[in-house]
PDB file of C-alpha atoms and ligand atoms in Angstrom:
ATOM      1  CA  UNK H  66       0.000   0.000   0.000  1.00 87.00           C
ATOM      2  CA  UNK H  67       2.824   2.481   1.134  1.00 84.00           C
ATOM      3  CA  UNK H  68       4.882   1.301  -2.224  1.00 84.00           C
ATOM      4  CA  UNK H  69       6.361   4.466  -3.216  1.00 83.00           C
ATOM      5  CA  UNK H  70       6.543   5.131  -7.397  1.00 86.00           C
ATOM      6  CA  UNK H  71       4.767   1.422  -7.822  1.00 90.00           C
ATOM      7  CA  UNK H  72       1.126   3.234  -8.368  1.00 92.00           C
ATOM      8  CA  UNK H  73      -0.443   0.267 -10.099  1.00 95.00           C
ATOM      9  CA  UNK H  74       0.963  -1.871  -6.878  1.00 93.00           C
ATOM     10  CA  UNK H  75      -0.658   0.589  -4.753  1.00 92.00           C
ATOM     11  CA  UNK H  76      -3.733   0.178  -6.546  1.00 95.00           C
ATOM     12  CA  UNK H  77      -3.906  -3.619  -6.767  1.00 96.00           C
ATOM     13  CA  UNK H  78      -3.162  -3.562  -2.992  1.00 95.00           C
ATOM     14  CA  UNK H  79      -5.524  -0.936  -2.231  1.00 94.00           C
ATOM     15  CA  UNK H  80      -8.303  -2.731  -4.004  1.00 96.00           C
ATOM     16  CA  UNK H  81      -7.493  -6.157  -2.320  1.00 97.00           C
ATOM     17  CA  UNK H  82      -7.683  -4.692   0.996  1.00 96.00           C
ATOM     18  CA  UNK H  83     -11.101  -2.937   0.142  1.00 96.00           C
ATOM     19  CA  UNK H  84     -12.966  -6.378  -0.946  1.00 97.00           C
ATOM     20  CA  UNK H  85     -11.476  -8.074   1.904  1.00 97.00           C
ATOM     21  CA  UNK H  86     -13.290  -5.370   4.247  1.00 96.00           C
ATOM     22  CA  UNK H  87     -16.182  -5.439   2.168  1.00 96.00           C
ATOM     23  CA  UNK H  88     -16.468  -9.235   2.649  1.00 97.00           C
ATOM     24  CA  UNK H  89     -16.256  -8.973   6.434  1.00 97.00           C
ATOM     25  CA  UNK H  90     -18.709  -6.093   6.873  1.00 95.00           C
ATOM     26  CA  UNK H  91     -21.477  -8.450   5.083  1.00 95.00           C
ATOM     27  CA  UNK H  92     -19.748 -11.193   7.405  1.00 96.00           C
ATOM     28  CA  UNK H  93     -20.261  -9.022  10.706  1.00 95.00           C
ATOM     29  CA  UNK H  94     -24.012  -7.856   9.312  1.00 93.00           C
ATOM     30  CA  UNK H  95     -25.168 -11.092   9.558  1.00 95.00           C
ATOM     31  CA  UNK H  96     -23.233 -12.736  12.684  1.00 96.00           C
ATOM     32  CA  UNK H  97     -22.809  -9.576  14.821  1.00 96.00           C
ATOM     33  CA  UNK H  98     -20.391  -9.594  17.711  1.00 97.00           C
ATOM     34  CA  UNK H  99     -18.884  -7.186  19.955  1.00 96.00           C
ATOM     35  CA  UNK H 100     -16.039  -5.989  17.484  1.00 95.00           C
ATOM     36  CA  UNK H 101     -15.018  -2.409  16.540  1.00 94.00           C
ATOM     37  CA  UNK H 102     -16.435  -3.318  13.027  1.00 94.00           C
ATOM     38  CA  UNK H 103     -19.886  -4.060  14.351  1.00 95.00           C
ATOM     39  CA  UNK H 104     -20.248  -1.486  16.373  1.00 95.00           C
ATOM     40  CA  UNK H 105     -19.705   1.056  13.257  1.00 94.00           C
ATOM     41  CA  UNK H 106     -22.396  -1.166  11.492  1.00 93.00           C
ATOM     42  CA  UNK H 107     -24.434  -0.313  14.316  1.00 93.00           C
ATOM     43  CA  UNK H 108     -23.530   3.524  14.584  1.00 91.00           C
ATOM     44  CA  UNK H 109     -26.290   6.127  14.180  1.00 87.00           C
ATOM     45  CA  UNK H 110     -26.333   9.282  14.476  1.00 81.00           C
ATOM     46  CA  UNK H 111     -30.213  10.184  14.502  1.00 81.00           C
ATOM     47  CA  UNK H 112     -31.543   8.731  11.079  1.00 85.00           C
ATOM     48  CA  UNK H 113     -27.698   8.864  10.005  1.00 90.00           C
ATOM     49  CA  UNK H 114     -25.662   5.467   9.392  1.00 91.00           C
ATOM     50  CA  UNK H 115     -22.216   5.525   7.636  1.00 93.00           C
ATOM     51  CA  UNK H 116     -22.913   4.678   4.231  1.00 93.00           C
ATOM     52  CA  UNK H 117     -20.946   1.036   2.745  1.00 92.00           C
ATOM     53  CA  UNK H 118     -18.589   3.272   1.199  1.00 93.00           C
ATOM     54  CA  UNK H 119     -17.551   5.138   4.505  1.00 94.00           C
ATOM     55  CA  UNK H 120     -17.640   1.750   6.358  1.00 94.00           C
ATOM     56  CA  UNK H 121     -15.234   0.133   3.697  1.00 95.00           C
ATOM     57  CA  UNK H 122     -12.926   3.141   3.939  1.00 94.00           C
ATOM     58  CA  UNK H 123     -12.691   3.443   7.782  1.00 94.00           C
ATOM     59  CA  UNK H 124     -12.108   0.547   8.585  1.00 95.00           C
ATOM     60  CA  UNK H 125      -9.360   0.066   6.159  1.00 95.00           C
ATOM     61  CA  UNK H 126      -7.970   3.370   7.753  1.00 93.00           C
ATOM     62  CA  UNK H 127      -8.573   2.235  11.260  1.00 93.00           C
ATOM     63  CA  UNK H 128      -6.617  -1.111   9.879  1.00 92.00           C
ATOM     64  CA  UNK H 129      -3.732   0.320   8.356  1.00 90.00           C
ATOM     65  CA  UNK H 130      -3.302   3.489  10.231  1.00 90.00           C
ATOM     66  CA  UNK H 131      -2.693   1.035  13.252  1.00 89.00           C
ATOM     67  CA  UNK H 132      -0.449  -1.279  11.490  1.00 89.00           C
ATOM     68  CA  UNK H 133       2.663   0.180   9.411  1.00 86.00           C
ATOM     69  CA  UNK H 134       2.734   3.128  12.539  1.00 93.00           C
ATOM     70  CA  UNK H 135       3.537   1.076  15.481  1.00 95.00           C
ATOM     71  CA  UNK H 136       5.724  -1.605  13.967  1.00 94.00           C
ATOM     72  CA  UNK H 137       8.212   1.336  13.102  1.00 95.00           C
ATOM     73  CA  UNK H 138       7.609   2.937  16.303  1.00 96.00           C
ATOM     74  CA  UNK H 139       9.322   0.073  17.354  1.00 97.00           C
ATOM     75  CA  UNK H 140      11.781  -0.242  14.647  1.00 97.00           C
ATOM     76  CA  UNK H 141      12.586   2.990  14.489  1.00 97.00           C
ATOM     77  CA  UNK H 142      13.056   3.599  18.123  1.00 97.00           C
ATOM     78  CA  UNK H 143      14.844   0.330  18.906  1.00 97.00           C
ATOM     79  CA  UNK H 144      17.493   1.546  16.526  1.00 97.00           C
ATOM     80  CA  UNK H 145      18.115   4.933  17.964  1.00 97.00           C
ATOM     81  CA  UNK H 146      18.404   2.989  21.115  1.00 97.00           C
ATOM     82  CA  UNK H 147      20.676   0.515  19.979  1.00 97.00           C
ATOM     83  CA  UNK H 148      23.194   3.718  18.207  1.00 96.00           C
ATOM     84  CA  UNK H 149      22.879   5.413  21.538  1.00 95.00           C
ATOM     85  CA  UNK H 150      23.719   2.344  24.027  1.00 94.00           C
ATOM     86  CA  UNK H 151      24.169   5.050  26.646  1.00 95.00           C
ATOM     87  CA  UNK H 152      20.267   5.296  26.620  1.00 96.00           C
ATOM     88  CA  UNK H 153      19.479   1.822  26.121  1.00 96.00           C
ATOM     89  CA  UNK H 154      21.585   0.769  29.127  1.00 95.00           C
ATOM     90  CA  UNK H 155      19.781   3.576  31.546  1.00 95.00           C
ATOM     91  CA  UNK H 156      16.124   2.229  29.968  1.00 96.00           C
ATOM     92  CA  UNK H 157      17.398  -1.473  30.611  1.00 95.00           C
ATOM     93  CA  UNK H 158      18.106  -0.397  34.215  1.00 95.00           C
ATOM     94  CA  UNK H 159      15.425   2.118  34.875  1.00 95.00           C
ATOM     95  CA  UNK H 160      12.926   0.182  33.002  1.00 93.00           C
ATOM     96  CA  UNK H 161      10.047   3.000  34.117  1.00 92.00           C
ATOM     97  CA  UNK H 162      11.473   5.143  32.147  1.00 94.00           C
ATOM     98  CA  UNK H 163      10.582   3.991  29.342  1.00 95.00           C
ATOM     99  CA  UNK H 164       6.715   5.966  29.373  1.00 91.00           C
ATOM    100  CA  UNK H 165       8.697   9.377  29.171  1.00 90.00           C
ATOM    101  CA  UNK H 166      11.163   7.923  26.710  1.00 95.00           C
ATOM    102  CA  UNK H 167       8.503   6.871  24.403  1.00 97.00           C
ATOM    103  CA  UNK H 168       7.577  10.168  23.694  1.00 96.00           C
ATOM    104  CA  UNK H 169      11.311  11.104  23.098  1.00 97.00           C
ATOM    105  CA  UNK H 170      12.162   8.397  20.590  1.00 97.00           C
ATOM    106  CA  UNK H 171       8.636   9.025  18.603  1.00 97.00           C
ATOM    107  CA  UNK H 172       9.936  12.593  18.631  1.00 96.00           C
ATOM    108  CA  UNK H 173      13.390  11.376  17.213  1.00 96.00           C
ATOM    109  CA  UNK H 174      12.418   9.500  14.117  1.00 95.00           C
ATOM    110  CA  UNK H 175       8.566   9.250  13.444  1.00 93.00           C
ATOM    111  CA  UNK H 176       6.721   6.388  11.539  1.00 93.00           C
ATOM    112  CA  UNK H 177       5.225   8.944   9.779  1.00 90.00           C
ATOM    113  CA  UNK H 178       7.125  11.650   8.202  1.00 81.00           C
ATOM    114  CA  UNK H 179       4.379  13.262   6.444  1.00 83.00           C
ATOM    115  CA  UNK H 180       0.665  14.016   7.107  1.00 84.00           C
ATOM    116  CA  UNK H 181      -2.194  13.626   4.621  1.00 84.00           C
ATOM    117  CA  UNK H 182      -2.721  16.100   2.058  1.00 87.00           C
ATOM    118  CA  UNK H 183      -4.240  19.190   3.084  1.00 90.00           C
ATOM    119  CA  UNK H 184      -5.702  21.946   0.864  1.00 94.00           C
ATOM    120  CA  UNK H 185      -5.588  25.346   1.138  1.00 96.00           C
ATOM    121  CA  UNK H 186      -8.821  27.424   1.655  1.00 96.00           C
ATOM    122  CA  UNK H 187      -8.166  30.645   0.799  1.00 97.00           C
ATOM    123  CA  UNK H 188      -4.659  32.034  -0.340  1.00 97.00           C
ATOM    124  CA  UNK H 189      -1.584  32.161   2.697  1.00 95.00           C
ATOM    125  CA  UNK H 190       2.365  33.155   2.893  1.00 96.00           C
ATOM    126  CA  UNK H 191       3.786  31.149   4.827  1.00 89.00           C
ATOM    127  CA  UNK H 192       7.037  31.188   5.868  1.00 87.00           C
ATOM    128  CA  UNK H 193       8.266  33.297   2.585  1.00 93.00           C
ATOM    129  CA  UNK H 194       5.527  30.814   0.656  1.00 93.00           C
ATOM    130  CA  UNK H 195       2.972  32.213  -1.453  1.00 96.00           C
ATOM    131  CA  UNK H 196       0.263  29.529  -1.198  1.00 97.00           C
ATOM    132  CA  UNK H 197      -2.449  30.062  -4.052  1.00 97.00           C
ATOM    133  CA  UNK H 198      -6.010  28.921  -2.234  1.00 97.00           C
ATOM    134  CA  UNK H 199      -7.256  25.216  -3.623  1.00 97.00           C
ATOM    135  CA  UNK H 200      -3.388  24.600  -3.755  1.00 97.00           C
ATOM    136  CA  UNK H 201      -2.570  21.092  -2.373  1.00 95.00           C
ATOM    137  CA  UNK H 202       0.301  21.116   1.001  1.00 92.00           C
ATOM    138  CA  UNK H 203       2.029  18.258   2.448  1.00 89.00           C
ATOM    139  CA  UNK H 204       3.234  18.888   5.710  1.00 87.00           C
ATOM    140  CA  UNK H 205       6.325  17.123   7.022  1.00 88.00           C
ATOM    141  CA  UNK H 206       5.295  17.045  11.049  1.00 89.00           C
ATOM    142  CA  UNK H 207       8.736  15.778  11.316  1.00 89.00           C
ATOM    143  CA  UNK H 208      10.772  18.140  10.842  1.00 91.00           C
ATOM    144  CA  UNK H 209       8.689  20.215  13.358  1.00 92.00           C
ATOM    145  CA  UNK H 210      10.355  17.620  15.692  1.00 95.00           C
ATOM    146  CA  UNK H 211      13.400  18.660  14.645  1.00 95.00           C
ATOM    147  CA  UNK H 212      13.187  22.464  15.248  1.00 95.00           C
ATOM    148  CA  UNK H 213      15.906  23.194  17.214  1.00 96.00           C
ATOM    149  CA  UNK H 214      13.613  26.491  18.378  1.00 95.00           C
ATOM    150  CA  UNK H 215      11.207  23.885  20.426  1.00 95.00           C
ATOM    151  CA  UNK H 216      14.041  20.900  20.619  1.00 97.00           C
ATOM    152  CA  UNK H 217      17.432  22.483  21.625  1.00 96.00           C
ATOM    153  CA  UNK H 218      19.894  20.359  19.906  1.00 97.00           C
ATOM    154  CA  UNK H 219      17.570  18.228  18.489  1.00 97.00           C
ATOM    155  CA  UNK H 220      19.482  15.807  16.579  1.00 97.00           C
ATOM    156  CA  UNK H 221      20.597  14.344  19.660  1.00 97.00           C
ATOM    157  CA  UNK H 222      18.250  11.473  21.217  1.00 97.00           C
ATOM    158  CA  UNK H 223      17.806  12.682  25.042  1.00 96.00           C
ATOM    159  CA  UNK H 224      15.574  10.569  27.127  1.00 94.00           C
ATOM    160  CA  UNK H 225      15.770  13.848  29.689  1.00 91.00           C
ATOM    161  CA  UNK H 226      14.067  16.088  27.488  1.00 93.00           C
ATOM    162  CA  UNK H 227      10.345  17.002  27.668  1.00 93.00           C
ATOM    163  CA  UNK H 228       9.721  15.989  23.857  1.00 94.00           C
ATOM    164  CA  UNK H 229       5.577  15.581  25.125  1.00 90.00           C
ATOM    165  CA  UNK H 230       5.008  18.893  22.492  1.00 91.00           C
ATOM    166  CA  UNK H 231       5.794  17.058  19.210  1.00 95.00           C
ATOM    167  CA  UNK H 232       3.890  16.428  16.538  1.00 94.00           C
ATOM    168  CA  UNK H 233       4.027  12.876  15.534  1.00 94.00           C
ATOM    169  CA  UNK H 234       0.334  12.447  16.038  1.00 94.00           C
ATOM    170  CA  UNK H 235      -0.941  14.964  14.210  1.00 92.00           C
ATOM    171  CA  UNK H 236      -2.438  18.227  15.289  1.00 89.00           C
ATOM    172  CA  UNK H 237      -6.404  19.568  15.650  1.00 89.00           C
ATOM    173  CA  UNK H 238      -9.256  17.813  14.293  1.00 89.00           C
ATOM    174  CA  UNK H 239      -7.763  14.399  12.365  1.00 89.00           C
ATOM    175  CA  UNK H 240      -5.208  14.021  15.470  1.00 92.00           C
ATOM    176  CA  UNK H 241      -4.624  10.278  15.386  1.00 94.00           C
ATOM    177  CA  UNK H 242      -7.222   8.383  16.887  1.00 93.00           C
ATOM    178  CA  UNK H 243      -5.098   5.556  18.131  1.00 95.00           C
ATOM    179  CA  UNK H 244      -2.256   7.772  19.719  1.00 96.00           C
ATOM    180  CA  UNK H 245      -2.840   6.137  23.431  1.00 95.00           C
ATOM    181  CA  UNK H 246      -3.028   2.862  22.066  1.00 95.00           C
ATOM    182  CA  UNK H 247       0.234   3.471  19.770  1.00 96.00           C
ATOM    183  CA  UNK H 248       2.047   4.704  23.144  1.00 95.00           C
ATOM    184  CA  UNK H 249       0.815   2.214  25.482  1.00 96.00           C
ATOM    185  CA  UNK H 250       2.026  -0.483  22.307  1.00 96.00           C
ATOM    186  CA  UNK H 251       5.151   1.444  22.328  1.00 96.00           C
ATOM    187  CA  UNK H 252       5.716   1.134  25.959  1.00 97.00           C
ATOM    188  CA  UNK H 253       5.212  -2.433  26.323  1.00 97.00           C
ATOM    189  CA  UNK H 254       7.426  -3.687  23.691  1.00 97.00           C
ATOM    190  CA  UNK H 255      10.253  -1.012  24.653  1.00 97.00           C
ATOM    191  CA  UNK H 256       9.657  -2.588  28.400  1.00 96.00           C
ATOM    192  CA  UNK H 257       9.851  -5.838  27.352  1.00 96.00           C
ATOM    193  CA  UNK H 258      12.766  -5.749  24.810  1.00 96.00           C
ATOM    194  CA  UNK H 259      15.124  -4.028  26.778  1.00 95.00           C
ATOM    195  CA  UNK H 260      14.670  -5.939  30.079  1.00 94.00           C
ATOM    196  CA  UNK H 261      14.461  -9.483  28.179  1.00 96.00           C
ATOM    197  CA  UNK H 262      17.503  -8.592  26.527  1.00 95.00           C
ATOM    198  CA  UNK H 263      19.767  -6.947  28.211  1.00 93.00           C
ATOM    199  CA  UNK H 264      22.514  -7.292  26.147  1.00 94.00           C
ATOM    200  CA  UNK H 265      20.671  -6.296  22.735  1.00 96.00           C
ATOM    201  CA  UNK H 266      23.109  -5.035  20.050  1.00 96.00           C
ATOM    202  CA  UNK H 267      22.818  -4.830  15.977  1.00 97.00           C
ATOM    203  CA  UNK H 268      24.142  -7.841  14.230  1.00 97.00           C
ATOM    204  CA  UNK H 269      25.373  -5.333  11.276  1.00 96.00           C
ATOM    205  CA  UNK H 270      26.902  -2.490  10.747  1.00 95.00           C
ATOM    206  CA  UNK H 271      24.362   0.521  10.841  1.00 91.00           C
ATOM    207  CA  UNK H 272      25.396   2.211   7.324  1.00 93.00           C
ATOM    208  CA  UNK H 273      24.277  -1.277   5.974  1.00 96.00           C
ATOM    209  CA  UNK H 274      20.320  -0.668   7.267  1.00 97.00           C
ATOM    210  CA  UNK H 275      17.986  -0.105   4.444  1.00 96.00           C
ATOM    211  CA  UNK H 276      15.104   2.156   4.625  1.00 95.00           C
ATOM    212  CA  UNK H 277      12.098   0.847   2.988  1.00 91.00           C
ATOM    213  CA  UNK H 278      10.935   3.492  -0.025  1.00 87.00           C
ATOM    214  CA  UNK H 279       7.487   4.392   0.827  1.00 85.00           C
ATOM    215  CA  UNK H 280       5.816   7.517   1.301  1.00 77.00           C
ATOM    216  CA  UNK H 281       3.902   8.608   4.276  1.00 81.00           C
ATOM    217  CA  UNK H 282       6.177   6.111   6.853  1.00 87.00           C
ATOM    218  CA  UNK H 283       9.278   5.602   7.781  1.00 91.00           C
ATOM    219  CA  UNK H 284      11.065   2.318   8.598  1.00 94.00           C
ATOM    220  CA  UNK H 285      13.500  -0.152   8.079  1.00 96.00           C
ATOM    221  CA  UNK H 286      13.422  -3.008   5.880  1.00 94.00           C
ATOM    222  CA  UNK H 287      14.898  -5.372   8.391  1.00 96.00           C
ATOM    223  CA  UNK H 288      16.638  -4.739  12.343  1.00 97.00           C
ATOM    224  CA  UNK H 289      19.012  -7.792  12.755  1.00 97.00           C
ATOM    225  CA  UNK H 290      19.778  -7.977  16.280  1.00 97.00           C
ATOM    226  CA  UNK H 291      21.783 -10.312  18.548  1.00 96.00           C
ATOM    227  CA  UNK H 292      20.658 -10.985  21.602  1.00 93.00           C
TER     228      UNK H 292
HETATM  229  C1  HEM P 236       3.207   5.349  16.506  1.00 53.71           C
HETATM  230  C2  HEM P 236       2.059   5.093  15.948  1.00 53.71           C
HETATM  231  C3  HEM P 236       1.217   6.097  15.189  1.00 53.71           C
HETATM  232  C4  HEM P 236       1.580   7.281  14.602  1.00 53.71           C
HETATM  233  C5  HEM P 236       2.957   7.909  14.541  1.00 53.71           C
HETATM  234  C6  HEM P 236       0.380   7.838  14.011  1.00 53.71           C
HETATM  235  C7  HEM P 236       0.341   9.056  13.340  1.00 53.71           C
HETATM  236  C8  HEM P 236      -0.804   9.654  12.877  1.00 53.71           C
HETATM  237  C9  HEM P 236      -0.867  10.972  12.288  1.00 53.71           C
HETATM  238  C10 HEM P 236       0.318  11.907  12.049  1.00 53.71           C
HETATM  239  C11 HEM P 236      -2.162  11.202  11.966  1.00 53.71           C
HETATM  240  C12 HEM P 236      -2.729  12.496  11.386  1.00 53.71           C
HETATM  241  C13 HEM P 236      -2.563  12.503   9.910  1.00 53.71           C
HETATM  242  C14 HEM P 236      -2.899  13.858   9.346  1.00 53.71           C
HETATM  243  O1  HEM P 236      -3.391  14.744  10.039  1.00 53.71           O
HETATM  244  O2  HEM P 236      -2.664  14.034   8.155  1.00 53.71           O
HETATM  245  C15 HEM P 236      -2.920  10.025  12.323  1.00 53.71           C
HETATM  246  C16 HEM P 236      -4.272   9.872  12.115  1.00 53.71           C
HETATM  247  C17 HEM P 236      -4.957   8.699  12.374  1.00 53.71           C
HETATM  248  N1  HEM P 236      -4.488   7.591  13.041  1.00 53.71           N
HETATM  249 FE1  HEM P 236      -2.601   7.324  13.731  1.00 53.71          FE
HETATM  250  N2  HEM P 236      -0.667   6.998  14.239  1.00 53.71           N
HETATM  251  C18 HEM P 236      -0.208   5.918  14.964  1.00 53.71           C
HETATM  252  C19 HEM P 236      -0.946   4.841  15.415  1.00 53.71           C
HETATM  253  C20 HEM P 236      -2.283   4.638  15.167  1.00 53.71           C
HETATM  254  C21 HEM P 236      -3.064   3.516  15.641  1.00 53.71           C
HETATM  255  C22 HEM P 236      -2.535   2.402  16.559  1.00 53.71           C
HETATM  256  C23 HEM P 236      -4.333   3.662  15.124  1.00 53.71           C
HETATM  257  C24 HEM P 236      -5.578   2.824  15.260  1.00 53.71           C
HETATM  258  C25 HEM P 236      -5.676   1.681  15.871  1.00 53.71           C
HETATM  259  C26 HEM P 236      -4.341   4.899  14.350  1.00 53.71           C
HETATM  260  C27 HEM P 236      -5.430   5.400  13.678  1.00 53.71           C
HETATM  261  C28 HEM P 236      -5.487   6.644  13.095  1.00 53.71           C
HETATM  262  C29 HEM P 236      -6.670   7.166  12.425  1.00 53.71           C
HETATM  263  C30 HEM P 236      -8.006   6.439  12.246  1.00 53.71           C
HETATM  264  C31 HEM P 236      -6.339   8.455  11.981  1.00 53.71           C
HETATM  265  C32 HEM P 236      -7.224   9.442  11.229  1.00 53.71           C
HETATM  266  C33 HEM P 236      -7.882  10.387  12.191  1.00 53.71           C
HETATM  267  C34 HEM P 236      -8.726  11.423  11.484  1.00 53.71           C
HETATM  268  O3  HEM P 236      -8.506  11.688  10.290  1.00 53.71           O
HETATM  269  O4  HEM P 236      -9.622  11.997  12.121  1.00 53.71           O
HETATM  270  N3  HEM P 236      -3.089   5.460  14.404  1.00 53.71           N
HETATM  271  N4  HEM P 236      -2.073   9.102  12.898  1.00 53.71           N
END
């Protein structure tokens, strides 16, 4: 889905994922149960019900905005752990640390670099940027994370720091809807991987990581550890 320059991949994949839902909503229609999905099958608002279009498309959002996000949380953040084994070692011995640190290592490097595309409604400079109104932006929330104006020095990982004010989950309205679930995710597999494994390195050389080419998120292809 997230296969950057592969457009007909992206729409073969997008497709597939789409009849699969669609499938499952007639599925969960006739055998309800106490899922997310049936609940939204249920949902009224008045004599308003989200159409099979909307269904289809949230729950594919709910599915992969939940998926491809926290695995790279973890990737992501397990390798900035692993080039800093300063940090790693304090985590491994101050294990309840690791709540504030999440916040600090989703500031570092995000899963998602970019937001969704916005649109402007009427015209805006910005920063030196004429933007024409109907114009298209894409936001990159992580270089706000970055801004050494909010972060002092922020190219450095710093499990100290207050990092609570970034902006990896978004900002007004769409913030994302599964941020607590993300953290508390985040939390328990930091917890666990750095106490189970205390002496946790990387089986290669870092230059030798590759970053997967997709747009939106950011993560490895593989983290080859030893334990
Ligand atoms: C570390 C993990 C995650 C990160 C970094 C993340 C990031 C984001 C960001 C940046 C947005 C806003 C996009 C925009 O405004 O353009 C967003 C929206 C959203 N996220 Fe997450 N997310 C994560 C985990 C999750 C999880 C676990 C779920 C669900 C189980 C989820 C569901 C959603 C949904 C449904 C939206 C759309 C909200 C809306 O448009 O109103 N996310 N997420």
């Amino acid at each position: 889905l997230f296969a950057a320059g592969q457009p007909a991949r992206i729409d073969a994949a997008s497709h597939a994922v789409a009849g699969y839902m669609a499938d499952l909503i007639t599925a969960k229609r006739r055998a309800p149960d106490d899922s997310l999905l049936s609940d939204l099958i249920r949902a009224r608002d008045g004599e308003d019900r989200l159409s099979e279009d909307e269904l289809v498309s949230l729950a594919v959002l709910i599915l992969v905005a939940g998926h491809e996000t926290t695995t790279n949380l973890i990737g992501n953040g397990l390798l900035a752990l692993l080039r800093t084994p300063d940090s790693l070692h304090r985590l491994r011995d101050e294990p309840d640390l690791v709540d504030a640190a999440v916040d600090e290592l989703l500031r570092f490097d995000s899963p998602v670099s970019m937001a969704t595309f916005r649109f402007a409604t009427e015209a805006i400079s910005l920063g030196g940027t004429e933007i024409p109104a109907g114009s298209p932006v894409l936001i990159a929330p992580g270089a706000a994370n970055r801004d050494p104006a909010r972060f002092p020095d922020p190219d450095r990982l710093d499990l100290e720091r207050d990092a609570k004010g970034h902006l990896v989950f978004g900002h007004g309205i769409h913030r994302c809807l599964g941020a607590p679930l993300a953290r508390a995710e985040g939390e328990i597999a930091f917890r666990r991987i750095v106490t189970r494994f205390p002496r946790l390195r990387l089986a290669v050389p870092s230059a030798e990581l590759q970053w997967r080419h997709t747009r939106l998120m950011r993560g490895l292809e593989a983290l080859p550890v030893l334990p």
